[in-house]
Amino acid sequence: MYIEKVKNEMNLPETVKIFDTTLRDGEQTPGVAMTVDEKIRIAKKLDELGVNVIEAGFPVSSSGEVEAAGEILKMGLNAHICGLARPLKGDLDAAIDADVDYIHTFIGTSPLHREFKLKMSKEEILSKSVDAVEYIKDHGIIAEFSAEDSTRTELDYLKEIYNAVEDAGVDCINVPDTVGVMVPTSMNWLIRELKSELKVPISVHCHNDFGLAVANSLASVEAGADQVHATINGLGERAGNASLEEVVMALITQYDLKMNIKTEGLVNLSEFVSRITGVKMPPNKAIVGENAFAHEAGIHVHGVLAKAETYEPITPEMVGHTRRIVLGKHTGANAIKAKLKEYGIDLDKNQFDKVFNQVKALGDKGKCVTDADLRAIAESILGRAKEEIVKLEGFSVMTGNSVLPTATVKLSINGESKTAAKTGVGPVDAAINAIQRAVSETGDIELQEYNIEAITGGTNALAEVFVIMGDKEGNKATGRSTTEDIVMASVEAVLDAINKILILR
Ligand SMILES: CC(=O)SCCNC(=O)CCNC(=O)[C@H](O)C(C)(C)COP(=O)(O)OP(=O)(O)OC[C@H]1O[C@@H](n2cnc3c(N)ncnc32)[C@H](O)[C@@H]1OP(=O)(O)O
Ligand SMILES: CC(C)C(=O)C(=O)O
């Protein structure tokens, strides 16, 4: 909305090309290495997504890189297939031999790179760059040139080298913020400065050392950059590169740019790359993270149920995601009502309050309530005895490997307090024995069947206990309870069944 107020100050291009470098800079993520087959599979999906260029690797660095680039080329994809090369004959020949139709050549231009790394003069670096571009163009291949560490390079030298490669016939110049030192305003200024100097399309390659890679890429586009280098999931050296999914979605939805990206494939590709690289996304990762369209807070869920846009800037379908309503500490009644409606569970006010209180109590204990948990809680409350003749006032169990499990229960039976203690083979058995003893004067009701099930995995899973109790007259009733404590669940289930039998009498 407010972007409209500043759009006329921007120098937005009609569209932005996406140069994907997941298979090259993304593979430079420490600990990540892809096989030829994995690169092929990712390249196919990147092409389906609609990226313009796929940087398949750095051919001179290994035979696997050459093979991957060659195999990707054989697939006849729509995207250009690019190989990275230093401006050295060996590197350029390796890329040419790999048959790529696009070569990205680079060399460090900042004083740090010149003096300490390359030990080359400005003139040497410039002449190598020009020679490389001419060599690439002589082979009829698209040439992109990067002045590595351009954002720490003197402006006059940066312009000089970019002008020289432009004169040599380069097709695109790339401005790498190699160690992510730019901020959006400085990046915007630099790209405007270069735009006024050069005729060739300008690309940017932003690293995320200060978490600004996406912001700097967008600031570059605002200044007129024609292409953005990005990686799926923001993979790349150190803190990574600009995340493709974030850049693309911001460009399309916030700047209203027309792009040829099938955005509904983004989540699938993110998960695919995550599985292949072993780099898991944090749940709060923008666009593709597990929580990107998940809502727990009651006020948010209420808003989303009324109109999703209240708390979702884009639809989950746009990126192939799904909306999730999560239950927990911050849940409100509207969320639970919506879920119960979805399951076709109809509760009266009293039953609903019990479900609501149990969800809140679990949340207060730091637990997340899954959909399966909610169903089990609701179903057990739904099936409860309508009247409580016997009520639990309290219980305690003592157990361990050197003591006889013993339980003490305090019940209110028809309003009268009754306490009983009993031992058992374990805490559950002891608790049930103690209840049976406490109610023995009211009626001899015995356990006939006991079943327990964990609703979801983990030691803190909700336990669902199902019992059948019976008396001497042949009355039988079932009891059910779902809580995170198996002894408590057992006690509640047994009392539920006892109450049902007592009502029958
Ligand atoms: C900012 C970036 O992301 S750039 C891309 C970085 N990616 C990679 O490095 C991954 C693949 N790299 C490799 O497989 C290897 O590093 C290779 C094959 C490229 C080079 O391997 P080696 O010859 O063993 O050299 P090594 O990696 O140890 O050192 C890099 C060499 O390249 C030189 N170099 C670095 N960039 C350039 C450049 N643009 N132009 C010319 N030389 C360069 C360095 O000065 C150094 O040369 P030296 O060995 O003569 O001192
Ligand atoms: C090769 C260049 C573009 C690079 O990866 C960088 O500078 O980060």
Coordinates of C-alpha atoms and ligand atoms in Angstrom, one line a residue, residues 24-25 28 84 104 106 146 148-149 174 176-178 205 207 229, ligand 2:
R24 CA 27.2 -23.3 -7.4
D25 CA 27.2 -20.8 -4.5
Q28 CA 29.5 -23.9 -1.3
L84 CA 31.7 -20.3 -13.3
H104 CA 30.1 -16.4 -15.4
F106 CA 34.9 -13.3 -11.9
S146 CA 31.6 -10.2 -11.7
E148 CA 34.2 -10.0 -6.8
D149 CA 34.0 -7.9 -3.6
N174 CA 27.2 -8.6 -11.9
P176 CA 28.6 -9.1 -5.9
D177 CA 28.3 -7.9 -2.3
T178 CA 30.7 -10.8 -1.5
H205 CA 24.7 -11.1 -6.0
H207 CA 25.4 -12.3 0.6
H229 CA 21.4 -14.0 -8.1
Ligands
LIG2 C1 31.6 -15.5 -7.9 C2 31.1 -14.3 -7.1 C3 29.9 -13.7 -7.8 C4 30.6 -14.7 -5.8 O1 30.1 -15.8 -5.6 C5 30.7 -13.7 -4.7 O2 31.3 -12.7 -4.9 O3 30.2 -14.0 -3.7

